Short mmCIF file of C-alpha atoms in Angstrom, two decimals:
data_model
loop_
_atom_site.label_atom_id
_atom_site.label_comp_id
_atom_site.label_asym_id
_atom_site.label_seq_id
_atom_site.Cartn_x
_atom_site.Cartn_y
_atom_site.Cartn_z
CA MET V 1 13.69 52.80 -19.78
CA ASN V 2 10.55 51.05 -20.96
CA GLY V 3 12.39 47.72 -20.84
CA ARG V 4 13.37 48.28 -17.23
CA ARG V 5 9.82 49.20 -16.31
CA SER V 6 8.55 46.02 -17.97
CA ILE V 7 11.02 43.85 -16.06
CA ALA V 8 10.11 45.61 -12.82
CA ALA V 9 6.42 45.06 -13.52
CA ILE V 10 6.99 41.34 -14.19
CA LEU V 11 9.01 40.95 -11.00
CA LEU V 12 6.30 42.73 -9.03
CA PHE V 13 3.64 40.44 -10.51
CA VAL V 14 5.64 37.33 -9.61
CA MET V 15 6.23 38.60 -6.06
CA LEU V 16 2.55 39.33 -5.62
CA GLY V 17 1.71 35.87 -6.91
CA PHE V 18 4.03 34.12 -4.49
CA THR V 19 2.80 36.37 -1.67
CA SER V 20 -0.77 35.29 -2.41
CA ALA V 21 0.23 31.62 -2.45
CA TRP V 22 2.16 32.08 0.78
CA ARG V 23 -0.79 33.73 2.50
CA LEU V 24 -3.10 31.00 1.27
CA GLN V 25 -0.73 28.34 2.59
CA LEU V 26 -0.55 30.07 5.98
CA GLY V 27 -4.32 30.00 6.19
CA ILE V 28 -4.38 26.31 5.31
CA ASP V 29 -1.64 25.62 7.86
CA ARG V 30 -3.77 27.18 10.57
CA GLN V 31 -6.61 24.87 9.58
CA LEU V 32 -4.31 21.85 9.73
CA THR V 33 -3.09 22.84 13.19
CA SER V 34 -6.60 23.21 14.55
CA ILE V 35 -8.15 20.19 12.82
CA HIS V 36 -8.42 18.18 16.03
CA GLN V 37 -10.52 20.95 17.61
CA GLU V 38 -12.47 21.96 14.51
CA LYS V 39 -13.18 18.72 12.70
CA ASN V 40 -15.98 20.20 10.62
CA ASP V 41 -14.03 23.22 9.41
CA LEU V 42 -15.12 23.93 5.84
CA LEU V 43 -11.87 25.37 4.48
CA PHE V 44 -9.71 22.40 5.36
CA ARG V 45 -12.28 19.74 4.57
CA SER V 46 -13.40 21.16 1.26
CA GLY V 47 -10.90 20.33 -1.44
CA ARG V 48 -13.07 22.08 -4.02
CA LEU V 49 -13.00 25.34 -2.06
CA ILE V 50 -9.24 25.19 -1.65
CA LYS V 51 -8.86 24.48 -5.37
CA LEU V 52 -11.00 27.53 -6.12
CA LEU V 53 -8.93 29.72 -3.82
CA SER V 54 -5.61 28.34 -5.00
CA LEU V 55 -6.11 29.61 -8.56
CA GLU V 56 -3.13 28.58 -10.72
CA TYR V 57 -1.24 27.18 -7.73
CA GLY V 58 -3.44 24.09 -7.42
CA THR V 59 -0.87 21.66 -8.80
CA PHE V 60 1.83 23.09 -6.56
CA LEU V 61 -0.40 22.80 -3.48
CA ALA V 62 -1.32 19.22 -4.49
CA ASP V 63 2.36 18.32 -4.30
CA VAL V 64 2.59 20.04 -0.93
CA TYR V 65 -0.37 18.12 0.46
CA TRP V 66 0.82 14.82 -0.99
CA THR V 67 4.15 15.36 0.77
CA ARG V 68 2.29 16.09 3.98
CA ALA V 69 0.16 12.99 3.58
CA VAL V 70 3.29 10.86 3.21
CA GLN V 71 4.94 12.56 6.18
CA TYR V 72 1.79 12.16 8.26
CA TYR V 73 1.57 8.47 7.43
CA GLY V 74 5.26 7.90 8.08
CA ASP V 75 5.15 9.75 11.39
CA LYS V 76 2.18 7.69 12.56
CA ARG V 77 3.94 4.46 11.61
CA SER V 78 7.17 5.44 13.34
CA ARG V 79 5.30 6.31 16.55
CA HIS V 80 3.05 3.23 16.36
CA ASP V 81 0.04 5.53 16.44
CA ASP V 82 -2.94 3.89 14.74
CA ASN V 83 -5.10 7.03 14.63
CA PHE V 84 -5.04 8.05 10.96
CA GLU V 85 -8.06 10.36 11.03
CA LEU V 86 -6.42 13.07 8.90
CA LEU V 87 -5.17 10.74 6.20
CA SER V 88 -8.33 10.60 4.12
CA PRO V 89 -8.89 14.40 4.22
CA LEU V 90 -5.28 14.99 3.17
CA LEU V 91 -5.64 12.58 0.25
CA ASP V 92 -8.97 14.12 -0.74
CA LEU V 93 -7.37 17.57 -0.79
CA THR V 94 -4.41 16.33 -2.76
CA THR V 95 -6.42 14.61 -5.49
CA THR V 96 -8.98 17.41 -5.71
CA LEU V 97 -6.21 19.94 -6.28
CA ASP V 98 -4.58 17.68 -8.88
CA PRO V 99 -6.86 14.87 -10.12
CA GLU V 100 -4.02 13.53 -12.30
CA LEU V 101 -1.54 12.97 -9.46
CA LEU V 102 -1.49 9.20 -9.88
CA VAL V 103 0.93 8.47 -7.05
CA ALA V 104 -1.53 9.92 -4.54
CA TYR V 105 -4.24 7.47 -5.61
CA ARG V 106 -1.93 4.48 -5.76
CA PHE V 107 0.03 4.84 -2.54
CA GLY V 108 -2.78 6.69 -0.78
CA GLY V 109 -4.96 3.65 -1.40
CA VAL V 110 -2.33 1.49 0.25
CA PHE V 111 -2.08 3.77 3.29
CA LEU V 112 -5.85 3.75 3.73
CA ALA V 113 -6.40 0.04 3.09
CA GLN V 114 -3.74 -1.46 5.33
CA ALA V 115 -5.08 -2.73 8.64
CA SER V 116 -4.02 -1.14 11.92
CA PRO V 117 -1.34 -0.48 13.00
CA ALA V 118 0.20 -0.44 9.52
CA GLY V 119 -2.48 1.86 8.11
CA ALA V 120 -5.91 3.37 8.54
CA GLY V 121 -7.76 0.07 8.17
CA ARG V 122 -10.29 1.70 5.83
CA PRO V 123 -10.37 -0.28 2.58
CA ASP V 124 -13.76 1.28 1.89
CA LEU V 125 -12.13 4.72 1.73
CA ALA V 126 -9.33 3.25 -0.35
CA VAL V 127 -11.86 1.92 -2.87
CA ALA V 128 -13.55 5.33 -3.04
CA LEU V 129 -10.18 7.03 -3.60
CA ILE V 130 -9.13 4.62 -6.36
CA ARG V 131 -12.50 4.89 -8.08
CA ARG V 132 -12.14 8.69 -8.10
CA GLY V 133 -8.74 8.17 -9.65
CA ILE V 134 -10.20 5.92 -12.34
CA ALA V 135 -12.90 8.48 -13.11
CA ALA V 136 -10.26 11.20 -13.49
CA ASN V 137 -7.75 9.00 -15.33
CA PRO V 138 -9.79 6.39 -17.26
CA ASP V 139 -6.89 5.42 -19.52
CA TYR V 140 -4.52 4.48 -16.69
CA TRP V 141 -5.11 0.74 -16.33
CA ARG V 142 -2.97 0.22 -13.23
CA LEU V 143 -5.61 1.86 -11.06
CA TYR V 144 -7.81 -1.15 -11.87
CA GLU V 145 -4.93 -3.33 -10.71
CA ASP V 146 -4.88 -1.41 -7.41
CA LEU V 147 -8.63 -1.71 -7.06
CA GLY V 148 -8.42 -5.45 -7.67
CA PHE V 149 -5.74 -5.71 -5.00
CA ILE V 150 -7.88 -3.98 -2.39
CA TYR V 151 -10.88 -6.19 -3.12
CA TYR V 152 -8.70 -9.29 -3.13
CA TRP V 153 -6.48 -8.69 -0.09
CA ASP V 154 -8.39 -6.32 2.17
CA LEU V 155 -12.08 -6.87 1.48
CA ARG V 156 -11.86 -10.48 0.28
CA ASP V 157 -14.54 -9.74 -2.25
CA TYR V 158 -13.30 -12.02 -4.99
CA HIS V 159 -16.17 -11.32 -7.35
CA LYS V 160 -15.40 -7.58 -7.39
CA ALA V 161 -11.67 -8.28 -7.49
CA SER V 162 -12.15 -10.37 -10.60
CA GLU V 163 -14.33 -7.67 -12.14
CA ALA V 164 -11.69 -5.00 -11.46
CA PHE V 165 -8.90 -7.01 -13.07
CA LEU V 166 -11.13 -7.87 -16.02
CA GLU V 167 -12.18 -4.25 -16.57
CA GLY V 168 -8.56 -3.12 -16.42
CA SER V 169 -7.53 -5.84 -18.87
CA LYS V 170 -9.72 -4.20 -21.54
CA ASN V 171 -7.25 -1.34 -21.79
CA PRO V 172 -5.05 -2.01 -24.85
CA HIS V 173 -1.96 -1.08 -22.83
CA ALA V 174 -2.72 -3.44 -19.93
CA LEU V 175 -0.49 -6.44 -19.42
CA VAL V 176 -1.95 -9.81 -20.33
CA TRP V 177 -1.77 -11.10 -16.77
CA MET V 178 -4.64 -8.81 -15.78
CA LYS V 179 -7.05 -11.00 -17.75
CA VAL V 180 -5.39 -14.14 -16.38
CA MET V 181 -5.85 -12.86 -12.81
CA ALA V 182 -9.51 -12.10 -13.47
CA ALA V 183 -10.04 -15.70 -14.57
CA LYS V 184 -8.00 -17.26 -11.75
CA ILE V 185 -9.77 -15.29 -9.03
CA ALA V 186 -13.18 -15.99 -10.55
CA GLN V 187 -12.38 -19.69 -10.53
CA GLU V 188 -10.37 -20.11 -7.32
CA GLY V 189 -11.15 -17.11 -5.12
CA ARG V 190 -8.19 -16.65 -2.84
CA SER V 191 -5.47 -19.27 -2.84
CA ARG V 192 -1.75 -19.31 -2.24
CA GLU V 193 -1.15 -20.20 -5.86
CA THR V 194 -3.22 -17.25 -7.05
CA SER V 195 -1.52 -14.88 -4.61
CA LEU V 196 1.92 -16.05 -5.66
CA PHE V 197 1.02 -15.65 -9.32
CA LEU V 198 -0.23 -12.14 -8.64
CA TRP V 199 2.94 -11.05 -6.86
CA ARG V 200 5.15 -12.64 -9.47
CA GLN V 201 3.47 -10.60 -12.18
CA ILE V 202 3.90 -7.41 -10.17
CA TYR V 203 7.56 -8.21 -9.55
CA ASP V 204 8.21 -8.90 -13.22
CA SER V 205 6.23 -5.97 -14.62
CA THR V 206 7.41 -3.01 -12.51
CA GLN V 207 10.75 -1.23 -12.61
CA ASP V 208 10.21 0.62 -9.33
CA PRO V 209 12.79 -0.70 -6.81
CA ALA V 210 10.52 -0.23 -3.80
CA MET V 211 7.67 -2.09 -5.46
CA ARG V 212 9.91 -4.92 -6.58
CA GLU V 213 11.25 -5.25 -3.04
CA ASN V 214 7.74 -5.33 -1.64
CA ALA V 215 6.60 -7.94 -4.18
CA LEU V 216 9.65 -10.08 -3.36
CA HIS V 217 8.85 -9.82 0.34
CA GLN V 218 5.27 -10.91 -0.24
CA MET V 219 6.44 -13.92 -2.22
CA GLU V 220 8.88 -14.79 0.55
CA MET V 221 6.13 -14.64 3.15
CA LEU V 222 3.90 -16.88 1.05
CA LYS V 223 6.77 -19.35 1.03
CA VAL V 224 6.98 -19.03 4.82
CA GLU V 225 3.27 -19.86 5.10
CA GLN V 226 3.80 -22.96 3.00
CA ASP V 227 6.89 -24.01 4.99
CA LEU V 228 5.11 -23.62 8.32
CA GLU V 229 2.15 -25.68 7.16
CA GLN V 230 4.40 -28.48 5.93
CA LEU V 231 6.51 -28.48 9.11
CA ASP V 232 3.39 -28.50 11.29
CA GLU V 233 2.13 -31.54 9.39
CA LEU V 234 5.48 -33.27 9.83
CA LEU V 235 5.48 -32.59 13.58
CA PHE V 236 1.90 -33.80 13.88
CA GLU V 237 2.81 -37.09 12.19
CA PHE V 238 5.87 -37.45 14.45
CA GLU V 239 3.76 -36.92 17.56
CA GLN V 240 1.13 -39.41 16.39
CA ARG V 241 3.79 -42.03 15.78
CA TYR V 242 6.02 -41.52 18.85
CA ALA V 243 3.50 -40.03 21.31
CA ARG V 244 5.83 -37.11 21.98
CA LEU V 245 7.33 -34.07 20.36
CA PRO V 246 10.87 -34.10 18.95
CA SER V 247 13.55 -32.52 21.09
CA GLY V 248 14.52 -30.24 18.23
CA TRP V 249 15.47 -30.10 14.59
CA ALA V 250 18.66 -32.06 15.29
CA GLU V 251 16.67 -35.14 16.29
CA LEU V 252 14.62 -34.99 13.10
CA VAL V 253 17.78 -34.61 11.06
CA SER V 254 19.47 -37.54 12.83
CA MET V 255 16.42 -39.72 12.11
CA GLY V 256 16.55 -38.82 8.43
CA ILE V 257 13.16 -37.09 8.55
CA LEU V 258 14.74 -33.78 7.58
CA ALA V 259 17.79 -33.25 5.41
CA GLY V 260 18.89 -30.31 7.58
CA ASN V 261 17.61 -27.55 9.79
CA PRO V 262 14.68 -25.93 7.93
CA VAL V 263 15.35 -22.30 7.05
CA ASP V 264 13.20 -19.42 5.86
CA PRO V 265 13.75 -17.68 2.50
CA ARG V 266 16.40 -15.46 4.11
CA ARG V 267 18.31 -18.59 5.21
CA VAL V 268 17.51 -18.07 8.91
CA PRO V 269 16.48 -21.33 10.69
CA TYR V 270 12.88 -21.63 11.80
CA VAL V 271 12.29 -21.89 15.55
CA LEU V 272 10.71 -24.99 17.07
CA ASP V 273 9.44 -24.06 20.53
CA SER V 274 8.71 -26.33 23.47
CA SER V 275 5.00 -26.53 22.62
CA GLY V 276 5.79 -27.97 19.20
CA LYS V 277 4.95 -24.83 17.27
CA VAL V 278 7.10 -23.65 14.38
CA ARG V 279 7.62 -19.97 13.82
CA LEU V 280 9.94 -17.45 12.25
CA SER V 281 13.05 -16.65 14.23
CA PRO V 282 13.01 -13.17 15.82
CA ALA V 283 16.42 -12.77 14.17
CA SER V 284 14.94 -13.13 10.70
CA PRO V 285 14.36 -9.92 8.72
CA LEU V 286 11.02 -11.41 7.67
CA ALA V 287 9.79 -11.46 11.28
CA ARG V 288 10.03 -7.67 11.44
CA ASN V 289 7.67 -7.18 8.53
CA PRO V 290 5.02 -9.91 8.44
CA LEU V 291 2.78 -10.60 5.48
CA HIS V 292 0.04 -8.07 5.26
CA THR V 293 -1.80 -5.86 2.85
CA PRO V 294 0.61 -5.02 0.08
CA SER V 295 1.78 -1.87 -1.61
CA ARG V 296 0.91 -1.60 -5.25
CA GLN V 297 2.74 -0.32 -8.20
#
């Protein structure tokens, strides 16, 4: 009999716990629904207050809010809506509830840093988020990598980018290329060679399929930039010599100037328009996702 009472008491305790979490979540949901009308609402905006109220369910709620942040970002992207005003509060809530949720810092920084319409266009908030992550997780060197990326790509502050890579390289677990990147950026600032080196290291050092795909795409787009510059120079020289533009790639091939129709890294021919400009073909997969601020992993 005592055993049955103990089991019943445990079940009652668990039910009460989940009921409390459910009620708390309902209250937070109401705040999320009314955020556009009550932008200064303390309960939703204050991650510390929610963490206090969440008791032992903080980690669980952090996962919930991280999922919502991803869904919110994805929904905005799919609807081509560049108003990401709730993104930073969602990320703040997530990382306050669970300061060790690394994925929220890493991908949240990407979401915040990317320029409109791909993201919030707030690299300053991304830097603040990553720095909070570093403070909470000082031994995780890849957050310095992410910080260096934001300074390099989004803010074009090469001095701080170099500092971030150098600081991260001091971690005994950091890959050697972190120190190399610090030196290259300090010496060269931003260059195609440096960017290509950076993406190559990311591609080679991560096992995450999505990150490898993104790094490969960035390297492909750097190759596109190089191709377009070289083709523009070739067309300029042709025009200077013949006082006209070529009729198309076929003419340049027939004259021996090109070995064949120039193609992008996905083997889709570049387009030469009537004004003499070279561009990616709309049929190319690369044209649907142009080079921009990268994801990090």
